[in-house]
């Protein structure tokens, strides 16, 4: 029944008025109840301690010189018994409280909510672009930028007809990503209004790579995993987000240290046991070269569908 209350005050720039304001909890154990300026924020309850939770607080905040008051109640044990079975009764140490960053994101009223990139080794670039709302006549396009800042490809302009739009085009003369040569590019997604004016820009790093699991049915032989057409033998470790001094709260430096340690042991892969790691750890795997098996929380016992589906999203 342990619980703790956090309180802080913050101010937002006046020029942010009229934008969509999102309050983001990167992770907190294990259930939180949020109020901003004395009003409940979000649906009231965030369950599951290992994943990001985003709340739209556009109608809860002040701008300019007036302070905002954020109050968060954190329950160490969830009020949902199945969440506790899935996340607190597994074979690792658990704590209570806010253990990853809490921050504000400001976006235009019409914006790119998130993107999902699938870029193949042959340069075939595909992405699902999710919008917070579809505006007839608007469009989205993508520029691919290499590590030196040079534009190497541009997609056709894709008209928006629904809240989810697919971008599909080919980039030429690209360098592929693998653990030995982790070549990264930046995809710049630009949302434009009916008049062709830029409304919102989102950037995401990615690599061109094709991952295949090949199986031969003759003699029930497994051919294995192929990266960019080449068979790869995985050598790796299970990794927890943990330090004796700070528990599950890790700095960017500590996340990078873990990737360098794994690489120094001549390994090429890591399994996230048993929950998504800090985004900074995943960024380090991308830039330094590690194959990652990412896991959803809930290992010994599963989450209920309604909670588990929110965690997956």
mmCIF file of C-alpha atoms in Angstrom:
data_model
loop_
_atom_site.group_PDB
_atom_site.id
_atom_site.type_symbol
_atom_site.label_atom_id
_atom_site.label_comp_id
_atom_site.label_asym_id
_atom_site.label_seq_id
_atom_site.Cartn_x
_atom_site.Cartn_y
_atom_site.Cartn_z
ATOM 1 C CA UNK A 1 0.000 0.000 0.000
ATOM 2 C CA UNK A 2 2.987 2.328 -0.287
ATOM 3 C CA UNK A 3 2.342 5.570 -2.126
ATOM 4 C CA UNK A 4 4.162 8.851 -2.603
ATOM 5 C CA UNK A 5 3.136 12.296 -3.808
ATOM 6 C CA UNK A 6 5.255 14.511 -6.027
ATOM 7 C CA UNK A 7 4.649 18.219 -6.579
ATOM 8 C CA UNK A 8 6.423 20.746 -8.765
ATOM 9 C CA UNK A 9 5.738 24.073 -10.477
ATOM 10 C CA UNK A 10 6.706 25.121 -13.984
ATOM 11 C CA UNK A 11 6.032 27.851 -16.540
ATOM 12 C CA UNK A 12 5.405 27.566 -20.280
ATOM 13 C CA UNK A 13 6.342 30.164 -22.930
ATOM 14 C CA UNK A 14 3.530 32.464 -24.021
ATOM 15 C CA UNK A 15 4.208 31.568 -27.679
ATOM 16 C CA UNK A 16 3.131 27.999 -26.909
ATOM 17 C CA UNK A 17 -0.464 29.135 -26.408
ATOM 18 C CA UNK A 18 -2.698 27.477 -28.993
ATOM 19 C CA UNK A 19 -0.435 24.452 -29.425
ATOM 20 C CA UNK A 20 -1.074 20.877 -28.356
ATOM 21 C CA UNK A 21 0.655 20.413 -25.011
ATOM 22 C CA UNK A 22 1.567 16.877 -23.958
ATOM 23 C CA UNK A 23 2.779 15.804 -20.538
ATOM 24 C CA UNK A 24 5.028 12.741 -20.844
ATOM 25 C CA UNK A 25 6.000 10.227 -18.160
ATOM 26 C CA UNK A 26 8.769 8.042 -19.542
ATOM 27 C CA UNK A 27 8.147 5.473 -16.774
ATOM 28 C CA UNK A 28 6.821 5.287 -13.198
ATOM 29 C CA UNK A 29 6.161 2.405 -10.774
ATOM 30 C CA UNK A 30 3.449 1.268 -10.934
ATOM 31 C CA UNK A 31 0.334 3.416 -11.110
ATOM 32 C CA UNK A 32 -0.001 7.198 -11.243
ATOM 33 C CA UNK A 33 -2.792 9.709 -10.766
ATOM 34 C CA UNK A 34 -2.098 13.152 -12.218
ATOM 35 C CA UNK A 35 -3.488 16.630 -11.530
ATOM 36 C CA UNK A 36 -2.483 19.915 -13.139
ATOM 37 C CA UNK A 37 -3.610 23.150 -11.529
ATOM 38 C CA UNK A 38 -6.053 21.235 -9.361
ATOM 39 C CA UNK A 39 -7.742 19.413 -12.250
ATOM 40 C CA UNK A 40 -7.446 15.739 -13.114
ATOM 41 C CA UNK A 41 -5.309 15.101 -16.194
ATOM 42 C CA UNK A 42 -5.764 12.231 -18.631
ATOM 43 C CA UNK A 43 -8.111 9.355 -17.946
ATOM 44 C CA UNK A 44 -7.097 9.455 -14.305
ATOM 45 C CA UNK A 45 -4.970 6.326 -14.085
ATOM 46 C CA UNK A 46 -1.748 5.091 -15.678
ATOM 47 C CA UNK A 47 -1.056 1.427 -15.003
ATOM 48 C CA UNK A 48 2.183 -0.405 -15.755
ATOM 49 C CA UNK A 49 5.540 0.883 -14.617
ATOM 50 C CA UNK A 50 7.899 0.269 -17.544
ATOM 51 C CA UNK A 51 6.460 2.219 -20.475
ATOM 52 C CA UNK A 52 5.845 5.789 -21.622
ATOM 53 C CA UNK A 53 2.559 7.460 -20.835
ATOM 54 C CA UNK A 54 1.482 10.638 -22.661
ATOM 55 C CA UNK A 55 -1.331 12.925 -21.490
ATOM 56 C CA UNK A 56 -2.831 15.783 -23.516
ATOM 57 C CA UNK A 57 -2.973 18.709 -21.071
ATOM 58 C CA UNK A 58 -3.651 21.484 -23.601
ATOM 59 C CA UNK A 59 -6.771 22.579 -21.710
ATOM 60 C CA UNK A 60 -5.137 22.335 -18.274
ATOM 61 C CA UNK A 61 -2.119 24.638 -18.493
ATOM 62 C CA UNK A 62 -1.279 28.356 -18.293
ATOM 63 C CA UNK A 63 1.210 30.249 -20.460
ATOM 64 C CA UNK A 64 3.465 33.202 -19.825
ATOM 65 C CA UNK A 65 4.229 34.305 -16.257
ATOM 66 C CA UNK A 66 1.516 32.261 -14.514
ATOM 67 C CA UNK A 67 2.896 29.113 -12.902
ATOM 68 C CA UNK A 68 1.492 25.640 -13.422
ATOM 69 C CA UNK A 69 1.285 23.209 -10.505
ATOM 70 C CA UNK A 70 1.797 19.511 -11.270
ATOM 71 C CA UNK A 71 0.820 16.973 -8.594
ATOM 72 C CA UNK A 72 1.360 13.245 -9.068
ATOM 73 C CA UNK A 73 0.354 10.424 -6.755
ATOM 74 C CA UNK A 74 2.356 7.249 -7.385
ATOM 75 C CA UNK A 75 1.175 3.893 -6.045
ATOM 76 C CA UNK A 76 3.900 1.285 -5.654
ATOM 77 C CA UNK A 77 1.279 -1.472 -5.988
ATOM 78 C CA UNK A 78 -1.285 -1.074 -8.764
ATOM 79 C CA UNK A 79 -4.988 -1.156 -7.951
ATOM 80 C CA UNK A 80 -5.196 -3.701 -10.771
ATOM 81 C CA UNK A 81 -4.097 -7.130 -9.415
ATOM 82 C CA UNK A 82 -3.206 -8.384 -12.906
ATOM 83 C CA UNK A 83 -0.756 -5.504 -13.415
ATOM 84 C CA UNK A 84 0.977 -6.516 -10.197
ATOM 85 C CA UNK A 85 1.150 -10.132 -11.337
ATOM 86 C CA UNK A 86 2.586 -9.089 -14.704
ATOM 87 C CA UNK A 87 5.137 -6.532 -13.516
ATOM 88 C CA UNK A 88 5.755 -6.767 -9.775
ATOM 89 C CA UNK A 89 5.808 -10.522 -9.164
ATOM 90 C CA UNK A 90 8.513 -11.426 -11.679
ATOM 91 C CA UNK A 91 12.060 -12.387 -10.710
ATOM 92 C CA UNK A 92 13.669 -8.960 -10.593
ATOM 93 C CA UNK A 93 13.943 -6.155 -8.084
ATOM 94 C CA UNK A 94 11.166 -3.585 -8.177
ATOM 95 C CA UNK A 95 10.939 -0.147 -6.674
ATOM 96 C CA UNK A 96 8.347 2.587 -6.408
ATOM 97 C CA UNK A 97 8.133 6.118 -7.718
ATOM 98 C CA UNK A 98 9.015 8.087 -10.838
ATOM 99 C CA UNK A 99 12.236 6.666 -12.276
ATOM 100 C CA UNK A 100 12.520 8.058 -15.798
ATOM 101 C CA UNK A 101 12.160 11.673 -16.987
ATOM 102 C CA UNK A 102 8.928 13.672 -16.961
ATOM 103 C CA UNK A 103 8.710 16.404 -19.593
ATOM 104 C CA UNK A 104 6.488 18.578 -21.794
ATOM 105 C CA UNK A 105 6.126 18.360 -25.590
ATOM 106 C CA UNK A 106 4.550 21.238 -27.533
ATOM 107 C CA UNK A 107 3.236 20.567 -31.037
ATOM 108 C CA UNK A 108 1.133 22.526 -33.546
ATOM 109 C CA UNK A 109 -2.615 21.913 -33.319
ATOM 110 C CA UNK A 110 -2.419 19.705 -36.419
ATOM 111 C CA UNK A 111 0.605 17.482 -36.073
ATOM 112 C CA UNK A 112 2.381 14.223 -36.729
ATOM 113 C CA UNK A 113 1.614 12.065 -33.712
ATOM 114 C CA UNK A 114 4.213 9.372 -34.429
ATOM 115 C CA UNK A 115 5.887 7.516 -37.301
ATOM 116 C CA UNK A 116 6.807 3.858 -37.884
ATOM 117 C CA UNK A 117 9.648 3.315 -40.361
ATOM 118 C CA UNK A 118 10.478 0.146 -42.302
ATOM 119 C CA UNK A 119 13.498 0.832 -44.512
ATOM 120 C CA UNK A 120 14.872 -2.161 -46.420
ATOM 121 C CA UNK A 121 18.449 -2.956 -47.429
ATOM 122 C CA UNK A 122 17.677 -2.253 -51.103
ATOM 123 C CA UNK A 123 16.676 1.342 -50.302
ATOM 124 C CA UNK A 124 12.925 0.694 -50.262
ATOM 125 C CA UNK A 125 11.615 3.157 -47.654
ATOM 126 C CA UNK A 126 8.163 2.686 -46.144
ATOM 127 C CA UNK A 127 6.622 4.489 -43.198
ATOM 128 C CA UNK A 128 3.259 4.762 -41.503
ATOM 129 C CA UNK A 129 2.601 8.360 -40.483
ATOM 130 C CA UNK A 130 0.025 8.772 -37.719
ATOM 131 C CA UNK A 131 -1.622 12.188 -37.409
ATOM 132 C CA UNK A 132 -3.513 13.572 -34.437
ATOM 133 C CA UNK A 133 -6.280 14.445 -36.920
ATOM 134 C CA UNK A 134 -6.678 14.428 -40.679
ATOM 135 C CA UNK A 135 -7.087 17.788 -42.421
ATOM 136 C CA UNK A 136 -8.400 17.532 -46.019
ATOM 137 C CA UNK A 137 -5.977 18.955 -48.568
ATOM 138 C CA UNK A 138 -2.897 18.585 -46.381
ATOM 139 C CA UNK A 139 0.074 16.389 -47.292
ATOM 140 C CA UNK A 140 3.234 14.824 -45.925
ATOM 141 C CA UNK A 141 6.631 14.172 -47.493
ATOM 142 C CA UNK A 142 9.943 12.732 -46.283
ATOM 143 C CA UNK A 143 13.557 13.790 -46.834
ATOM 144 C CA UNK A 144 16.321 11.264 -46.109
ATOM 145 C CA UNK A 145 19.474 12.889 -44.696
ATOM 146 C CA UNK A 146 22.807 11.092 -44.287
ATOM 147 C CA UNK A 147 25.196 11.394 -41.323
ATOM 148 C CA UNK A 148 26.988 14.336 -42.968
ATOM 149 C CA UNK A 149 23.774 16.317 -43.374
ATOM 150 C CA UNK A 150 23.407 15.664 -47.103
ATOM 151 C CA UNK A 151 19.951 15.028 -48.540
ATOM 152 C CA UNK A 152 20.064 11.692 -50.373
ATOM 153 C CA UNK A 153 16.375 11.135 -51.215
ATOM 154 C CA UNK A 154 12.981 12.814 -51.160
ATOM 155 C CA UNK A 155 9.600 11.147 -51.279
ATOM 156 C CA UNK A 156 6.703 12.269 -53.445
ATOM 157 C CA UNK A 157 4.145 14.422 -51.663
ATOM 158 C CA UNK A 158 1.528 12.120 -50.108
ATOM 159 C CA UNK A 159 -2.002 13.546 -49.807
ATOM 160 C CA UNK A 160 -3.680 12.925 -46.463
ATOM 161 C CA UNK A 161 -7.063 11.228 -46.493
ATOM 162 C CA UNK A 162 -7.140 9.711 -42.994
ATOM 163 C CA UNK A 163 -5.367 9.832 -39.632
ATOM 164 C CA UNK A 164 -2.881 7.264 -40.949
ATOM 165 C CA UNK A 165 -0.902 7.856 -44.139
ATOM 166 C CA UNK A 166 1.662 5.566 -45.775
ATOM 167 C CA UNK A 167 4.849 6.853 -47.407
ATOM 168 C CA UNK A 168 6.459 4.497 -49.926
ATOM 169 C CA UNK A 169 9.434 5.288 -52.189
ATOM 170 C CA UNK A 170 12.971 4.169 -53.090
ATOM 171 C CA UNK A 171 16.281 5.727 -52.069
ATOM 172 C CA UNK A 172 19.336 5.096 -54.233
ATOM 173 C CA UNK A 173 22.970 4.397 -53.316
ATOM 174 C CA UNK A 174 22.334 3.988 -49.601
ATOM 175 C CA UNK A 175 24.590 2.325 -47.020
ATOM 176 C CA UNK A 176 22.953 -0.467 -45.045
ATOM 177 C CA UNK A 177 22.854 -0.893 -41.258
ATOM 178 C CA UNK A 178 24.196 -3.866 -39.345
ATOM 179 C CA UNK A 179 25.973 -4.372 -36.033
ATOM 180 C CA UNK A 180 29.428 -4.075 -37.633
ATOM 181 C CA UNK A 181 28.602 -1.027 -39.749
ATOM 182 C CA UNK A 182 25.749 0.839 -38.031
ATOM 183 C CA UNK A 183 25.090 3.405 -40.762
ATOM 184 C CA UNK A 184 22.275 5.726 -39.729
ATOM 185 C CA UNK A 185 20.171 8.221 -41.624
ATOM 186 C CA UNK A 186 17.620 10.797 -40.493
ATOM 187 C CA UNK A 187 14.101 10.832 -41.910
ATOM 188 C CA UNK A 188 12.600 14.329 -41.872
ATOM 189 C CA UNK A 189 8.801 14.153 -42.063
ATOM 190 C CA UNK A 190 7.145 17.418 -43.119
ATOM 191 C CA UNK A 191 3.409 18.014 -42.725
ATOM 192 C CA UNK A 192 2.024 20.756 -44.972
ATOM 193 C CA UNK A 193 -1.390 22.428 -45.013
ATOM 194 C CA UNK A 194 -3.756 22.982 -47.953
ATOM 195 C CA UNK A 195 -1.671 25.967 -49.154
ATOM 196 C CA UNK A 196 1.603 24.022 -49.020
ATOM 197 C CA UNK A 197 2.832 25.781 -45.877
ATOM 198 C CA UNK A 198 4.880 23.697 -43.433
ATOM 199 C CA UNK A 199 2.835 22.954 -40.316
ATOM 200 C CA UNK A 200 4.946 20.435 -38.429
ATOM 201 C CA UNK A 201 8.301 18.649 -38.816
ATOM 202 C CA UNK A 202 9.286 15.379 -37.116
ATOM 203 C CA UNK A 203 12.761 13.787 -37.311
ATOM 204 C CA UNK A 204 13.700 10.181 -36.639
ATOM 205 C CA UNK A 205 16.974 8.322 -37.047
ATOM 206 C CA UNK A 206 16.870 4.938 -38.764
ATOM 207 C CA UNK A 207 18.911 2.403 -40.696
ATOM 208 C CA UNK A 208 18.283 0.634 -43.987
ATOM 209 C CA UNK A 209 18.231 -3.077 -43.137
ATOM 210 C CA UNK A 210 16.294 -6.215 -44.042
ATOM 211 C CA UNK A 211 15.725 -8.800 -41.314
ATOM 212 C CA UNK A 212 14.579 -12.273 -42.389
ATOM 213 C CA UNK A 213 13.980 -15.532 -40.560
ATOM 214 C CA UNK A 214 14.492 -18.288 -43.108
ATOM 215 C CA UNK A 215 13.151 -21.769 -42.467
ATOM 216 C CA UNK A 216 13.684 -24.854 -44.563
ATOM 217 C CA UNK A 217 10.925 -27.448 -44.255
ATOM 218 C CA UNK A 218 13.139 -30.195 -45.631
ATOM 219 C CA UNK A 219 14.131 -32.195 -42.559
ATOM 220 C CA UNK A 220 12.693 -29.420 -40.361
ATOM 221 C CA UNK A 221 15.983 -27.557 -40.610
ATOM 222 C CA UNK A 222 16.104 -23.938 -39.448
ATOM 223 C CA UNK A 223 18.241 -21.825 -41.728
ATOM 224 C CA UNK A 224 18.441 -18.958 -39.265
ATOM 225 C CA UNK A 225 18.317 -15.168 -39.204
ATOM 226 C CA UNK A 226 19.618 -13.149 -42.136
ATOM 227 C CA UNK A 227 20.495 -9.450 -41.970
ATOM 228 C CA UNK A 228 20.667 -7.808 -45.397
ATOM 229 C CA UNK A 229 20.877 -11.255 -46.988
ATOM 230 C CA UNK A 230 23.743 -12.485 -44.816
ATOM 231 C CA UNK A 231 23.304 -15.129 -42.114
ATOM 232 C CA UNK A 232 24.046 -13.784 -38.635
ATOM 233 C CA UNK A 233 24.890 -15.725 -35.490
ATOM 234 C CA UNK A 234 23.660 -13.847 -32.450
ATOM 235 C CA UNK A 235 26.000 -13.613 -29.465
ATOM 236 C CA UNK A 236 24.483 -11.607 -26.686
ATOM 237 C CA UNK A 237 23.269 -11.119 -23.134
ATOM 238 C CA UNK A 238 20.160 -10.330 -21.147
ATOM 239 C CA UNK A 239 20.290 -6.783 -19.839
ATOM 240 C CA UNK A 240 18.403 -5.114 -16.993
ATOM 241 C CA UNK A 241 18.085 -1.363 -16.587
ATOM 242 C CA UNK A 242 19.811 -1.200 -13.225
ATOM 243 C CA UNK A 243 22.618 0.290 -11.148
ATOM 244 C CA UNK A 244 23.271 -0.404 -7.447
ATOM 245 C CA UNK A 245 23.604 3.327 -6.754
ATOM 246 C CA UNK A 246 20.498 4.543 -8.610
ATOM 247 C CA UNK A 247 18.223 1.517 -9.013
ATOM 248 C CA UNK A 248 16.428 1.674 -12.351
ATOM 249 C CA UNK A 249 17.192 5.347 -12.940
ATOM 250 C CA UNK A 250 20.024 5.539 -15.467
ATOM 251 C CA UNK A 251 21.828 8.420 -17.119
ATOM 252 C CA UNK A 252 22.601 8.644 -20.821
ATOM 253 C CA UNK A 253 26.247 7.918 -19.942
ATOM 254 C CA UNK A 254 25.344 4.715 -18.062
ATOM 255 C CA UNK A 255 23.175 3.487 -20.937
ATOM 256 C CA UNK A 256 26.035 4.037 -23.384
ATOM 257 C CA UNK A 257 28.452 2.287 -20.979
ATOM 258 C CA UNK A 258 26.330 -0.872 -21.077
ATOM 259 C CA UNK A 259 26.327 -0.952 -24.890
ATOM 260 C CA UNK A 260 30.102 -0.431 -24.993
ATOM 261 C CA UNK A 261 30.573 -3.195 -22.396
ATOM 262 C CA UNK A 262 28.540 -5.665 -24.468
ATOM 263 C CA UNK A 263 30.438 -4.699 -27.619
ATOM 264 C CA UNK A 264 33.769 -5.061 -25.799
ATOM 265 C CA UNK A 265 32.905 -8.707 -25.061
ATOM 266 C CA UNK A 266 32.642 -9.349 -28.813
ATOM 267 C CA UNK A 267 28.864 -9.626 -28.624
ATOM 268 C CA UNK A 268 26.432 -8.288 -31.188
ATOM 269 C CA UNK A 269 23.009 -8.635 -29.508
ATOM 270 C CA UNK A 270 21.068 -7.761 -26.368
ATOM 271 C CA UNK A 271 17.751 -8.928 -24.947
ATOM 272 C CA UNK A 272 15.841 -6.334 -22.924
ATOM 273 C CA UNK A 273 14.813 -8.219 -19.809
ATOM 274 C CA UNK A 274 11.882 -7.918 -19.435
ATOM 275 C CA UNK A 275 10.609 -4.498 -20.495
ATOM 276 C CA UNK A 276 11.506 -1.689 -22.910
ATOM 277 C CA UNK A 277 14.741 0.087 -22.018
ATOM 278 C CA UNK A 278 15.354 3.823 -21.877
ATOM 279 C CA UNK A 279 15.105 5.405 -25.340
ATOM 280 C CA UNK A 280 18.723 6.514 -24.812
ATOM 281 C CA UNK A 281 19.812 2.874 -24.546
ATOM 282 C CA UNK A 282 18.032 2.011 -27.799
ATOM 283 C CA UNK A 283 19.629 5.048 -29.473
ATOM 284 C CA UNK A 284 23.042 3.807 -28.349
ATOM 285 C CA UNK A 285 22.309 0.340 -29.775
ATOM 286 C CA UNK A 286 21.398 1.964 -33.094
ATOM 287 C CA UNK A 287 24.460 4.205 -33.293
ATOM 288 C CA UNK A 288 27.065 1.794 -31.882
ATOM 289 C CA UNK A 289 25.695 -1.408 -33.426
ATOM 290 C CA UNK A 290 23.711 -3.958 -31.393
ATOM 291 C CA UNK A 291 20.802 -6.152 -32.458
ATOM 292 C CA UNK A 292 17.967 -5.758 -29.948
ATOM 293 C CA UNK A 293 15.160 -8.025 -28.832
ATOM 294 C CA UNK A 294 12.676 -5.691 -27.188
ATOM 295 C CA UNK A 295 10.127 -7.099 -24.754
ATOM 296 C CA UNK A 296 6.790 -5.953 -23.436
ATOM 297 C CA UNK A 297 6.399 -5.975 -19.641
ATOM 298 C CA UNK A 298 4.553 -9.037 -18.471
ATOM 299 C CA UNK A 299 6.678 -12.162 -18.457
ATOM 300 C CA UNK A 300 5.679 -14.659 -15.772
ATOM 301 C CA UNK A 301 2.090 -13.470 -16.092
ATOM 302 C CA UNK A 302 0.375 -11.579 -18.891
ATOM 303 C CA UNK A 303 -1.378 -8.232 -18.790
ATOM 304 C CA UNK A 304 -5.102 -8.061 -19.422
ATOM 305 C CA UNK A 305 -5.915 -7.149 -23.005
ATOM 306 C CA UNK A 306 -7.128 -3.625 -22.213
ATOM 307 C CA UNK A 307 -3.946 -2.710 -20.327
ATOM 308 C CA UNK A 308 -1.584 -4.747 -22.510
ATOM 309 C CA UNK A 309 -2.859 -3.176 -25.728
ATOM 310 C CA UNK A 310 -2.201 0.321 -24.321
ATOM 311 C CA UNK A 311 1.332 -0.736 -23.352
ATOM 312 C CA UNK A 312 1.979 -2.117 -26.852
ATOM 313 C CA UNK A 313 0.812 1.170 -28.406
#
